[in-house]
Coordinates of C-alpha atoms and ligand atoms in Angstrom, one line a residue:
M19 CA 0.0 0.0 0.0
C20 CA 1.1 3.6 -0.3
G21 CA 4.8 4.1 0.5
I22 CA 6.7 7.3 1.4
V23 CA 10.4 8.3 1.1
G24 CA 12.2 11.5 1.7
Y25 CA 15.8 12.6 1.6
I26 CA 17.6 15.8 2.7
G27 CA 21.4 16.0 2.4
N28 CA 24.1 16.8 0.0
T29 CA 23.9 14.2 -2.8
D30 CA 21.5 13.8 -5.7
A31 CA 18.1 13.4 -4.1
K32 CA 16.4 12.2 -7.2
E33 CA 18.2 8.9 -7.5
I34 CA 17.9 8.1 -3.8
L35 CA 14.2 8.8 -3.9
L36 CA 13.6 6.7 -7.0
R37 CA 15.7 3.8 -5.6
G38 CA 13.8 4.1 -2.4
L39 CA 10.5 3.9 -4.2
E40 CA 11.7 0.9 -6.1
K41 CA 12.3 -0.9 -2.8
L42 CA 8.7 0.0 -1.8
E43 CA 7.2 -1.4 -5.0
Y44 CA 6.5 -4.7 -3.2
R45 CA 3.8 -2.9 -1.1
G46 CA 1.6 -2.5 -4.2
Y47 CA 0.8 0.7 -6.0
D48 CA -0.7 2.1 -9.2
S49 CA 1.0 5.5 -9.6
A50 CA 4.2 7.2 -8.2
G51 CA 5.8 10.6 -7.9
I52 CA 8.6 12.6 -6.5
A53 CA 8.9 16.3 -5.6
V54 CA 12.3 18.0 -5.3
Q55 CA 13.6 21.3 -4.0
T56 CA 15.5 23.1 -6.7
E57 CA 17.1 26.6 -7.1
T58 CA 13.9 27.8 -8.8
G59 CA 11.3 26.1 -6.5
V60 CA 9.8 22.7 -6.0
Q61 CA 9.5 20.5 -9.1
V62 CA 7.0 17.6 -9.2
F63 CA 7.3 14.5 -11.4
K64 CA 4.4 12.0 -11.2
E65 CA 2.9 9.3 -13.4
K66 CA 0.3 6.6 -13.4
G67 CA 1.9 3.1 -13.6
R68 CA 5.3 1.8 -12.5
I69 CA 8.4 3.5 -11.1
A70 CA 10.0 2.7 -14.4
D71 CA 7.5 5.1 -16.1
L72 CA 8.3 7.7 -13.5
R73 CA 12.0 7.4 -14.1
E74 CA 11.3 8.2 -17.8
I75 CA 9.9 11.6 -16.9
V76 CA 12.3 12.7 -14.2
D77 CA 14.6 15.3 -15.7
P78 CA 18.1 14.1 -15.0
A79 CA 19.5 17.6 -15.3
V80 CA 17.6 18.9 -12.3
E81 CA 20.0 19.6 -9.4
T82 CA 18.5 18.8 -6.1
F83 CA 19.5 17.7 -2.6
T84 CA 16.1 17.5 -0.9
G85 CA 12.9 15.7 -1.9
I86 CA 10.0 13.5 -1.1
G87 CA 8.5 10.5 -3.0
H88 CA 5.4 8.4 -3.0
T89 CA 3.9 5.2 -4.4
R90 CA 0.1 5.4 -4.4
W91 CA -2.5 2.6 -4.0
A92 CA -5.7 4.3 -5.0
T93 CA -8.4 4.8 -2.3
H94 CA -10.0 8.2 -3.0
G95 CA -10.1 8.6 -6.8
E96 CA -9.0 6.4 -9.6
P97 CA -5.3 5.7 -10.3
S98 CA -4.3 8.6 -12.5
R99 CA -1.6 11.3 -12.9
E100 CA -3.9 13.9 -11.3
N101 CA -4.6 11.8 -8.2
A102 CA -0.9 10.6 -7.9
H103 CA 1.1 12.2 -5.1
P104 CA 2.8 14.6 -4.4
H105 CA 0.0 17.1 -4.2
Q106 CA 0.5 20.9 -4.0
S107 CA -1.3 23.8 -2.4
T108 CA -2.9 26.5 -4.6
T109 CA 0.2 28.7 -4.7
E110 CA 2.5 25.6 -5.0
R111 CA 4.3 26.8 -1.9
F112 CA 3.6 23.5 -0.1
T113 CA 4.0 20.0 -1.5
L114 CA 2.8 16.8 0.3
V115 CA 2.8 13.0 0.2
H116 CA 0.4 11.0 2.3
N117 CA -0.2 7.4 3.2
G118 CA -3.5 6.7 5.0
V119 CA -7.1 7.8 4.8
I120 CA -8.5 11.1 6.2
E121 CA -12.0 10.2 7.2
N122 CA -13.3 13.8 7.6
Y123 CA -11.8 15.3 4.5
L124 CA -15.2 16.3 3.0
Q125 CA -16.2 18.0 6.2
L126 CA -12.8 19.8 6.3
K127 CA -13.2 20.9 2.7
R128 CA -16.7 22.3 3.4
E129 CA -15.7 23.9 6.7
Y130 CA -12.3 25.5 5.9
L131 CA -11.7 25.3 2.2
A132 CA -15.0 26.2 0.4
D133 CA -13.3 28.7 -1.8
V134 CA -10.3 26.5 -2.9
T135 CA -10.2 24.8 -6.3
F136 CA -9.0 21.2 -6.0
N137 CA -7.0 19.5 -8.6
S138 CA -7.6 15.9 -7.6
E139 CA -10.2 13.6 -6.0
T140 CA -7.9 12.7 -3.1
D141 CA -8.4 13.3 0.6
T142 CA -4.7 14.3 0.7
E143 CA -5.1 17.6 -1.1
V144 CA -7.2 18.9 1.8
I145 CA -4.2 18.5 4.1
V146 CA -1.8 20.5 2.0
Q147 CA -4.4 23.2 1.4
L148 CA -5.1 23.5 5.1
V149 CA -1.4 24.1 5.8
E150 CA -1.3 26.9 3.2
K151 CA -4.5 28.4 4.6
F152 CA -3.2 28.5 8.2
V153 CA 0.2 30.0 7.0
N154 CA -1.7 32.6 5.0
E155 CA -3.6 33.5 8.2
G156 CA -0.3 34.2 9.9
L157 CA 0.9 31.0 11.5
E158 CA 4.5 29.7 11.3
V159 CA 4.8 26.6 9.1
N160 CA 5.5 24.3 12.0
E161 CA 2.4 25.6 13.9
A162 CA 0.2 25.6 10.7
F163 CA 1.2 21.9 10.2
R164 CA 0.4 21.0 13.8
N165 CA -2.8 22.9 13.6
T166 CA -3.8 20.9 10.5
L167 CA -2.8 17.6 12.1
S168 CA -5.0 18.3 15.0
L169 CA -8.0 18.6 12.7
L170 CA -7.5 15.3 10.9
H171 CA -9.5 12.2 11.7
G172 CA -8.1 9.0 10.3
S173 CA -4.7 7.6 9.4
Y174 CA -1.7 9.4 8.0
A175 CA 2.0 9.3 7.4
L176 CA 3.0 12.6 5.9
A177 CA 6.0 14.3 4.4
L178 CA 5.7 18.0 3.5
L179 CA 8.0 20.4 1.6
D180 CA 7.9 24.2 1.9
R181 CA 9.3 26.1 -1.1
E182 CA 10.2 29.0 1.3
N183 CA 12.1 26.6 3.7
P184 CA 14.1 24.4 1.4
D185 CA 16.3 23.1 4.2
T186 CA 13.5 21.2 6.0
I187 CA 11.1 18.3 5.5
Y188 CA 8.1 18.3 7.8
V189 CA 6.9 14.8 8.8
A190 CA 4.0 13.4 10.8
K191 CA 2.3 10.1 11.5
N192 CA -0.9 8.7 13.0
K193 CA -1.7 4.9 12.6
S194 CA 0.2 4.6 9.3
P195 CA 3.9 3.5 9.5
L196 CA 6.7 6.0 9.1
L197 CA 10.4 6.1 10.2
V198 CA 13.1 8.7 10.1
G199 CA 16.5 7.4 9.1
L200 CA 19.7 9.0 10.4
G201 CA 22.8 9.6 8.3
D202 CA 26.0 11.6 8.4
V203 CA 25.0 15.1 7.2
F204 CA 21.8 13.7 5.7
N205 CA 18.6 12.3 7.0
V206 CA 15.8 10.3 5.4
V207 CA 12.2 9.4 5.8
A208 CA 10.7 6.0 4.9
S209 CA 7.5 4.0 5.3
D210 CA 9.8 1.0 5.7
A211 CA 13.5 0.7 6.6
M212 CA 14.0 -1.4 3.5
A213 CA 13.5 1.6 1.3
M214 CA 16.5 3.5 2.6
L215 CA 18.8 0.6 3.7
Q216 CA 20.9 1.7 0.8
V217 CA 21.9 4.8 2.7
T218 CA 21.4 4.1 6.4
D219 CA 20.5 1.4 8.9
R220 CA 19.8 3.8 11.9
Y221 CA 16.2 4.7 12.3
V222 CA 14.0 6.5 14.8
E223 CA 10.5 5.2 15.3
L224 CA 7.6 7.7 15.3
M225 CA 4.6 7.3 17.5
D226 CA 1.1 8.3 16.6
K227 CA 0.3 12.0 16.7
E228 CA 4.0 13.0 16.5
M229 CA 5.5 15.4 14.0
V230 CA 9.1 15.7 13.1
T231 CA 11.2 18.5 11.6
V232 CA 14.0 17.0 9.6
T233 CA 17.0 18.9 8.2
K234 CA 20.2 17.4 6.9
D235 CA 21.8 17.6 10.3
S236 CA 18.9 17.5 12.8
V237 CA 15.8 15.5 13.6
T238 CA 13.4 17.1 16.1
L239 CA 10.4 15.1 17.3
Q240 CA 7.4 16.9 18.8
K241 CA 4.0 16.0 20.1
L242 CA 1.1 17.9 18.6
N243 CA 1.1 20.3 21.6
G244 CA 4.7 21.3 20.7
E245 CA 6.4 19.4 23.5
V246 CA 9.8 18.1 22.2
V247 CA 10.3 14.3 22.5
E248 CA 13.7 12.5 22.7
R249 CA 13.9 9.0 21.3
A250 CA 17.0 6.8 20.7
P251 CA 17.5 5.3 17.2
F252 CA 17.5 1.6 16.6
I253 CA 19.5 -0.4 14.1
A254 CA 17.4 -2.0 11.3
E255 CA 18.7 -5.6 11.3
L256 CA 18.1 -6.3 7.7
D257 CA 20.6 -7.7 5.4
A258 CA 20.6 -6.0 2.0
S259 CA 20.8 -9.4 0.4
D260 CA 17.6 -10.5 2.1
I261 CA 15.7 -8.0 0.0
E262 CA 17.4 -8.8 -3.3
K263 CA 16.0 -11.4 -5.7
G264 CA 19.5 -12.8 -6.4
T265 CA 19.3 -15.3 -9.3
Y266 CA 15.6 -15.9 -8.9
P267 CA 13.1 -14.7 -11.5
H268 CA 10.6 -13.7 -8.8
Y269 CA 10.6 -13.0 -5.1
M270 CA 7.7 -15.4 -4.7
L271 CA 9.7 -18.3 -5.9
K272 CA 12.7 -17.3 -3.7
E273 CA 10.4 -17.1 -0.7
I274 CA 8.8 -20.5 -1.4
D275 CA 12.3 -22.0 -1.6
E276 CA 13.3 -20.3 1.7
Q277 CA 10.7 -22.2 3.7
P278 CA 12.9 -25.1 4.9
A279 CA 15.5 -22.6 6.1
V280 CA 12.8 -20.5 7.8
I281 CA 11.4 -23.5 9.7
R282 CA 14.9 -24.4 10.9
K283 CA 15.5 -20.9 12.0
I284 CA 12.3 -20.9 14.0
I285 CA 13.3 -24.1 15.7
Q286 CA 16.6 -22.5 16.7
A287 CA 15.1 -19.2 17.8
Y288 CA 12.6 -20.9 20.1
Q289 CA 15.0 -23.5 21.6
N290 CA 16.5 -22.9 25.0
E291 CA 20.1 -24.0 26.0
A292 CA 18.8 -27.5 26.9
G293 CA 17.5 -27.8 23.3
E294 CA 13.8 -27.6 24.5
L295 CA 11.2 -25.4 22.8
S296 CA 10.7 -22.4 25.0
I297 CA 8.6 -19.2 25.0
D298 CA 8.7 -16.2 27.2
P299 CA 7.1 -17.5 30.5
E300 CA 4.9 -14.3 30.6
I301 CA 3.3 -15.3 27.3
V302 CA 2.8 -18.9 28.5
E303 CA 1.2 -17.6 31.6
A304 CA -1.1 -15.3 29.6
V305 CA -2.1 -18.1 27.4
N306 CA -2.8 -20.5 30.3
H307 CA -4.6 -17.9 32.3
T308 CA -7.2 -17.2 29.6
D309 CA -10.5 -19.0 29.3
R310 CA -10.7 -18.3 25.5
I311 CA -8.3 -17.1 22.8
Y312 CA -9.6 -14.8 20.1
I313 CA -7.3 -14.9 17.0
V314 CA -7.8 -11.9 14.8
A315 CA -6.1 -11.6 11.4
A316 CA -6.7 -11.0 7.7
G317 CA -6.2 -13.0 4.5
T318 CA -3.4 -15.5 4.6
S319 CA -2.8 -14.8 8.3
Y320 CA -6.4 -15.5 9.0
H321 CA -6.0 -18.9 7.3
A322 CA -2.9 -19.5 9.5
G323 CA -5.1 -18.6 12.5
L324 CA -7.6 -21.4 11.5
V325 CA -4.9 -24.0 11.6
G326 CA -3.5 -22.3 14.8
K327 CA -7.0 -22.9 16.5
E328 CA -6.6 -26.6 15.9
F329 CA -3.1 -26.6 17.3
I330 CA -4.0 -24.7 20.4
E331 CA -7.2 -26.6 21.1
K332 CA -5.6 -29.9 20.6
M333 CA -2.2 -29.3 22.4
A334 CA -3.2 -26.8 25.1
K335 CA -6.9 -27.5 25.4
I336 CA -8.0 -23.9 25.4
P337 CA -11.0 -22.9 23.3
V338 CA -10.1 -20.6 20.4
E339 CA -12.2 -18.4 18.1
V340 CA -10.7 -17.1 14.8
H341 CA -12.0 -13.8 13.4
V342 CA -11.5 -11.8 10.3
A343 CA -10.1 -8.5 11.5
S344 CA -12.2 -6.2 9.2
E345 CA -15.4 -7.7 10.7
F346 CA -14.3 -8.1 14.3
A347 CA -13.6 -4.4 14.7
Y348 CA -17.3 -3.6 14.0
N349 CA -19.1 -6.7 15.0
M350 CA -17.4 -8.0 18.1
P351 CA -18.7 -11.3 19.5
L352 CA -19.8 -11.8 23.1
L353 CA -16.5 -12.1 24.9
S354 CA -15.6 -14.7 27.6
E355 CA -14.6 -13.5 31.0
K356 CA -10.8 -13.7 30.6
P357 CA -10.1 -13.4 26.9
L358 CA -6.6 -13.3 25.3
F359 CA -6.3 -11.7 21.9
V360 CA -3.8 -13.0 19.4
F361 CA -3.1 -10.9 16.4
I362 CA -1.4 -12.7 13.5
S363 CA 0.1 -10.4 10.9
Q364 CA 3.1 -10.8 8.7
S365 CA 3.6 -7.1 8.3
G366 CA 2.5 -6.0 11.7
E367 CA 0.9 -3.0 10.0
T368 CA -2.5 -4.3 8.7
A369 CA -4.9 -1.4 9.5
D370 CA -7.9 -3.8 10.1
S371 CA -6.0 -5.8 12.7
R372 CA -4.7 -2.7 14.3
A373 CA -8.1 -1.2 14.7
C374 CA -9.1 -4.3 16.6
L375 CA -6.0 -4.1 18.7
V376 CA -6.7 -0.5 19.6
H377 CA -10.2 -1.4 20.6
V378 CA -9.2 -4.4 22.6
K379 CA -6.6 -2.4 24.5
E380 CA -9.2 0.3 25.3
L381 CA -11.2 -2.5 26.8
G382 CA -8.2 -3.5 28.9
Y383 CA -7.7 -7.0 27.5
P384 CA -4.2 -8.6 27.0
A385 CA -2.9 -9.0 23.5
L386 CA -0.2 -11.0 21.8
T387 CA 1.0 -10.2 18.3
I388 CA 2.6 -12.9 16.1
T389 CA 4.5 -11.0 13.4
N390 CA 7.5 -11.0 11.1
V391 CA 8.4 -7.4 11.7
P392 CA 10.0 -6.5 15.0
G393 CA 9.0 -3.0 16.0
S394 CA 5.9 -3.0 13.8
T395 CA 2.8 -1.1 15.0
L396 CA 1.0 -4.3 16.1
S397 CA 4.1 -5.5 17.9
R398 CA 4.7 -2.3 19.7
E399 CA 1.1 -1.9 20.8
A400 CA 0.4 -5.4 22.0
D401 CA 1.5 -6.6 25.4
Y402 CA 3.6 -9.5 24.0
T403 CA 5.2 -10.4 20.6
L404 CA 6.3 -13.6 19.1
L405 CA 8.5 -13.2 16.0
L406 CA 8.3 -15.3 12.8
H407 CA 11.9 -15.0 11.9
A408 CA 11.0 -15.5 8.2
G409 CA 13.1 -12.6 6.9
P410 CA 11.6 -9.9 4.7
E411 CA 8.7 -11.1 2.5
I412 CA 8.6 -9.0 -0.6
A413 CA 6.2 -10.8 -3.0
V414 CA 2.7 -9.7 -2.4
A415 CA 1.5 -13.3 -2.1
S416 CA 2.5 -14.5 1.3
T417 CA 4.2 -17.9 1.4
K418 CA 7.0 -18.3 3.9
A419 CA 5.3 -16.1 6.4
Y420 CA 2.3 -18.5 6.4
T421 CA 4.4 -21.6 7.1
A422 CA 6.4 -19.5 9.7
Q423 CA 3.1 -18.6 11.3
L424 CA 2.0 -22.2 11.5
A425 CA 5.4 -23.3 13.0
V426 CA 5.3 -20.5 15.6
L427 CA 1.6 -21.3 16.5
A428 CA 2.5 -25.0 16.9
I429 CA 5.4 -24.1 19.2
L430 CA 3.2 -21.7 21.2
A431 CA 0.4 -24.4 21.5
H432 CA 2.9 -27.1 22.5
V433 CA 4.8 -25.0 25.1
A434 CA 1.6 -23.7 26.7
G435 CA 0.2 -27.2 26.7
K436 CA 3.3 -28.7 28.1
A437 CA 3.2 -26.3 31.1
K438 CA -0.1 -28.0 32.0
G439 CA 1.2 -31.5 31.3
L440 CA -0.3 -31.6 27.8
G441 CA 1.4 -30.5 24.6
F442 CA 2.4 -32.1 21.3
E443 CA 2.1 -35.9 21.2
A444 CA 5.7 -36.4 19.9
D445 CA 9.0 -34.6 19.9
L446 CA 8.0 -31.3 18.1
V447 CA 11.6 -30.2 17.4
Q448 CA 12.2 -33.5 15.6
E449 CA 8.8 -33.4 13.8
L450 CA 9.4 -29.8 12.6
G451 CA 12.8 -30.9 11.4
I452 CA 11.1 -33.6 9.4
V453 CA 8.7 -30.9 8.0
A454 CA 11.7 -28.8 6.9
N455 CA 13.2 -31.8 5.1
A456 CA 9.8 -32.6 3.5
I457 CA 9.4 -29.0 2.2
Q458 CA 13.0 -29.2 0.8
V459 CA 12.0 -32.3 -1.1
L460 CA 8.9 -30.5 -2.5
V461 CA 10.8 -27.4 -3.6
D462 CA 13.5 -29.5 -5.1
T463 CA 10.9 -31.4 -7.3
K464 CA 8.8 -28.4 -8.3
V465 CA 8.9 -29.3 -12.0
E466 CA 6.2 -31.8 -11.3
I467 CA 4.0 -29.1 -10.0
E468 CA 4.7 -27.0 -13.0
Y469 CA 3.3 -29.8 -15.2
I470 CA 0.2 -29.9 -13.1
A471 CA -0.3 -26.2 -13.3
R472 CA 0.1 -26.3 -17.0
E473 CA -2.3 -29.2 -17.3
Y474 CA -5.1 -28.0 -15.0
L475 CA -4.8 -24.2 -14.8
S476 CA -3.5 -22.9 -18.1
V477 CA -6.8 -22.0 -19.6
T478 CA -9.5 -22.6 -17.0
R479 CA -11.5 -19.6 -15.7
N480 CA -12.2 -21.2 -12.3
A481 CA -10.9 -23.8 -9.9
F482 CA -12.1 -25.3 -6.6
F483 CA -10.0 -26.5 -3.7
I484 CA -11.6 -29.0 -1.3
G485 CA -10.4 -30.7 1.8
R486 CA -11.7 -31.8 5.2
A487 CA -10.4 -30.9 8.7
L488 CA -6.9 -29.3 8.5
D489 CA -7.0 -29.8 4.7
Y490 CA -10.0 -27.6 4.4
Y491 CA -8.1 -24.6 5.9
V492 CA -5.1 -25.3 3.6
G493 CA -7.5 -25.4 0.7
L494 CA -8.7 -21.9 1.6
E495 CA -5.1 -20.7 1.5
G496 CA -4.5 -22.5 -1.8
A497 CA -7.5 -20.8 -3.4
L498 CA -6.4 -17.4 -2.1
K499 CA -2.9 -17.9 -3.6
L500 CA -4.3 -18.9 -6.9
K501 CA -6.8 -16.1 -7.3
E502 CA -4.6 -13.3 -6.1
I503 CA -1.7 -13.9 -8.5
S504 CA -3.3 -15.8 -11.5
Y505 CA -6.7 -14.1 -11.4
I506 CA -8.4 -17.5 -11.9
Q507 CA -11.6 -17.5 -9.8
A508 CA -10.7 -20.0 -7.1
E509 CA -12.6 -21.0 -4.0
G510 CA -11.8 -23.3 -1.1
F511 CA -14.5 -25.5 0.4
A512 CA -15.0 -28.0 3.1
G513 CA -15.4 -31.3 1.1
G514 CA -18.8 -32.0 2.5
E515 CA -20.2 -28.5 1.9
L516 CA -19.9 -28.6 -1.9
K517 CA -23.2 -30.4 -2.4
H518 CA -25.0 -27.7 -0.4
G519 CA -24.8 -25.4 -3.4
T520 CA -21.5 -25.0 -4.9
I521 CA -21.5 -28.3 -6.8
A522 CA -23.9 -26.5 -9.2
L523 CA -20.8 -24.7 -10.6
I524 CA -19.0 -27.9 -11.5
E525 CA -18.9 -28.3 -15.3
E526 CA -17.1 -30.6 -17.7
G527 CA -13.4 -30.1 -17.0
T528 CA -13.7 -27.8 -14.0
P529 CA -10.4 -28.3 -12.0
V530 CA -11.0 -29.6 -8.5
I531 CA -7.9 -29.8 -6.4
A532 CA -8.5 -32.1 -3.4
L533 CA -6.2 -32.4 -0.4
A534 CA -6.2 -35.9 1.2
T535 CA -3.6 -35.8 3.9
Q536 CA -5.8 -36.5 7.0
P537 CA -6.3 -40.2 7.8
S538 CA -9.4 -39.5 9.9
V539 CA -11.3 -38.1 6.9
N540 CA -9.5 -39.8 4.0
L541 CA -12.5 -41.9 3.0
S542 CA -14.9 -39.0 3.2
I543 CA -12.8 -36.7 1.0
R544 CA -12.4 -39.5 -1.5
G545 CA -16.2 -39.7 -1.6
N546 CA -16.4 -36.0 -2.3
V547 CA -14.0 -36.3 -5.1
K548 CA -16.2 -39.0 -6.6
E549 CA -19.2 -36.7 -6.4
V550 CA -17.5 -34.0 -8.4
V551 CA -16.0 -36.4 -10.9
A552 CA -19.5 -37.7 -11.5
R553 CA -20.5 -34.2 -12.6
G554 CA -17.6 -33.7 -15.0
A555 CA -14.9 -32.2 -12.7
Y556 CA -11.2 -32.8 -13.6
P557 CA -9.8 -33.9 -10.2
C558 CA -6.2 -33.3 -8.9
V559 CA -5.8 -35.2 -5.7
I560 CA -2.8 -34.3 -3.6
S561 CA -2.4 -37.0 -0.9
M562 CA 0.2 -38.1 1.5
N563 CA 2.5 -41.1 1.6
G564 CA 0.6 -43.9 3.4
L565 CA -2.8 -42.5 2.2
E566 CA -2.2 -42.4 -1.5
E567 CA -4.4 -44.1 -4.1
E568 CA -3.7 -45.1 -7.6
D569 CA -4.9 -42.0 -9.5
D570 CA -3.6 -39.4 -7.1
R571 CA -1.8 -36.7 -9.0
F572 CA 0.8 -35.7 -6.3
V573 CA 1.9 -37.5 -3.2
L574 CA 3.5 -35.6 -0.3
P575 CA 6.2 -37.0 1.8
E576 CA 4.8 -38.2 5.2
V577 CA 5.0 -35.9 8.2
N578 CA 3.2 -35.8 11.5
E579 CA -0.6 -35.7 10.8
M580 CA -1.1 -32.4 12.8
L581 CA 1.7 -30.7 10.9
T582 CA 0.6 -31.5 7.4
P583 CA -0.6 -27.9 6.7
L584 CA 3.0 -26.8 6.7
I585 CA 3.8 -29.0 3.8
S586 CA 0.5 -29.5 1.9
V587 CA 0.4 -25.7 1.3
V588 CA 3.7 -25.8 -0.6
P589 CA 2.4 -27.5 -3.8
L590 CA -0.5 -25.1 -3.7
Q591 CA 1.8 -22.1 -3.5
L592 CA 3.8 -23.5 -6.4
L593 CA 0.6 -24.3 -8.4
A594 CA -0.4 -20.6 -8.0
Y595 CA 3.1 -19.5 -9.0
Y596 CA 3.2 -21.5 -12.2
A597 CA -0.4 -20.8 -13.1
A598 CA 0.4 -17.1 -12.9
L599 CA 3.6 -17.5 -14.8
H600 CA 1.9 -19.5 -17.6
R601 CA -0.8 -16.8 -17.9
D602 CA 1.8 -14.0 -18.1
C603 CA 0.7 -12.4 -14.9
D604 CA 2.9 -10.1 -12.8
V605 CA 3.6 -12.7 -10.1
D606 CA 5.2 -10.5 -7.5
K607 CA 3.0 -7.5 -7.9
P608 CA -0.5 -8.7 -8.8
R609 CA -3.0 -6.1 -9.9
N610 CA -5.0 -4.2 -7.4
L611 CA -3.2 -5.7 -4.4
A612 CA -0.9 -4.2 -1.8
K613 CA 1.5 -6.1 0.5
S614 CA 0.9 -4.0 3.6
V615 CA -2.7 -3.1 3.8
T616 CA -2.5 0.1 5.9
V617 CA -6.0 1.4 5.3
E618 CA -9.1 -0.1 6.8
Ligands
LIG724 C1 -2.2 -13.0 0.7 C2 -1.7 -12.0 1.6 C3 -2.7 -11.2 2.4 C4 -2.2 -10.9 3.8 C5 -3.2 -10.0 4.5 C6 -2.8 -9.7 5.9 O1 -1.1 -13.6 0.1 O2 -0.5 -11.8 1.8 O3 -4.0 -11.9 2.4 O4 -2.1 -12.1 4.5 O5 -3.3 -8.8 3.8 O6 -1.5 -9.2 6.0 P1 -0.7 -9.3 7.3 O7 -0.4 -10.7 7.6 O8 0.6 -8.4 7.0 O9 -1.5 -8.7 8.4

């Protein structure tokens, strides 16, 4: 979703901004722009489409040492050059980039800016016009900016240039992520440390409702009442090679291949000196103290939550409910007496999940975040955090973060259960090691999956994924992967549910991908496959060693029954990958999607 960069120093700002925006491409966007301070004022370059299109129009002759940049994922107004950021005030004195949504922008327009002509349909333009209005009324820029911020309802990360103060970038944040990076006689602004890792690894976190005045040699944080805030920087522990594709054609394939290493890293990270799986005792206490766990998440992380429910209920015997974050915030169920909230989020920035977390904290309940990004908003604002240790996930379609979420949820369930004399039935360290090896076998034999993708998914317009028990949840994830990157209409169903309506959609040749990895429901899912075949479906059964039947299309290596979702998802990720590739889709940056969904 929208990304922001800014640079102020003494080298060419254009190139640093453009490279920064390229690093933010993974977040998803449909237009991009930069604004730079020059001898003759602020120059804006913006374009619908990719950063490569923006590069084409940026004048290489422009000399500039200060600027801001933006990738836009359209919310208010279609993707277009007019709606692309940066936006300028009427006199072009002020220039602004914004990530977030201003909920009261129409009201602000009516109340304060009735005589202003707007050039875009965005909510953002209201902000930059308000700053100009307050400056015209006599306020200092800093004050005018703070005054404007105090009127905004909603989420924002902002970077503002003032033509009359070319040595300063004004920055502010509420709910949307933003960092200020520190350099030697330069400073930067970024939605994500990855964007500016090329120039610095030292960053200062911003809290909600703070503004920052950034020059090339100073960074001053203030609350909206003007009070100055001191905050030590942190080192972004990202390896520049983690965010490169290397020899891979796509990040998604690289990230699928990284899964065995991620599982091994998680085992290590959660092992104590005695080699036993261990989790912060305070978290174990919180889990065992609750009478019901509420897992809240979105998309792939929600699918991980469904599997996590099974893990926790079976290993720790605690009832679990799993909720879609965007619904939970507005339609909260009746809560138990001692609830514990678990937020699962790869990015730690998903606005829907964050809205729930804010609400839950207001109600005074404890919350645990399971995330891949230390220091992310959801991590900072929850009482406890468990990290995924998956390394940066750049492809929009989540793969390694999902398997990492399952592994961490299994460890949490086991450690919490063990504290009560329950836990995983076997040696979880050993079984997760077997899982890592099994995933290795799968990624090493991916050519077989490529054949299946070609055979089943090259021309179809739809596909169904069916499974029972844990396989059902993995089917949901398989369908999401396929639809988001190949644009094939794909749906996941519980095997037994098809005949309650959906089976009407089965036609001659409709691909039905059936997972059969669960001994307890093997016969039933086989029955469901027969039902769809009888109606013309083209079945692709993915089973497991020990449960396979003659016509199964792919047989997974055997792993512990409860841990099968960690490996059965891998062929589904690869199926989606190859289907998208065969259909010439942009695998890493699917249309309309954003990696980090920072608006509700
Ligand atoms: C799908 C995908 C999304 C995310 C969802 C939540 O491949 O990546 O469905 O899972 O947007 O994001 P996080 O986990 O960052 O909260």
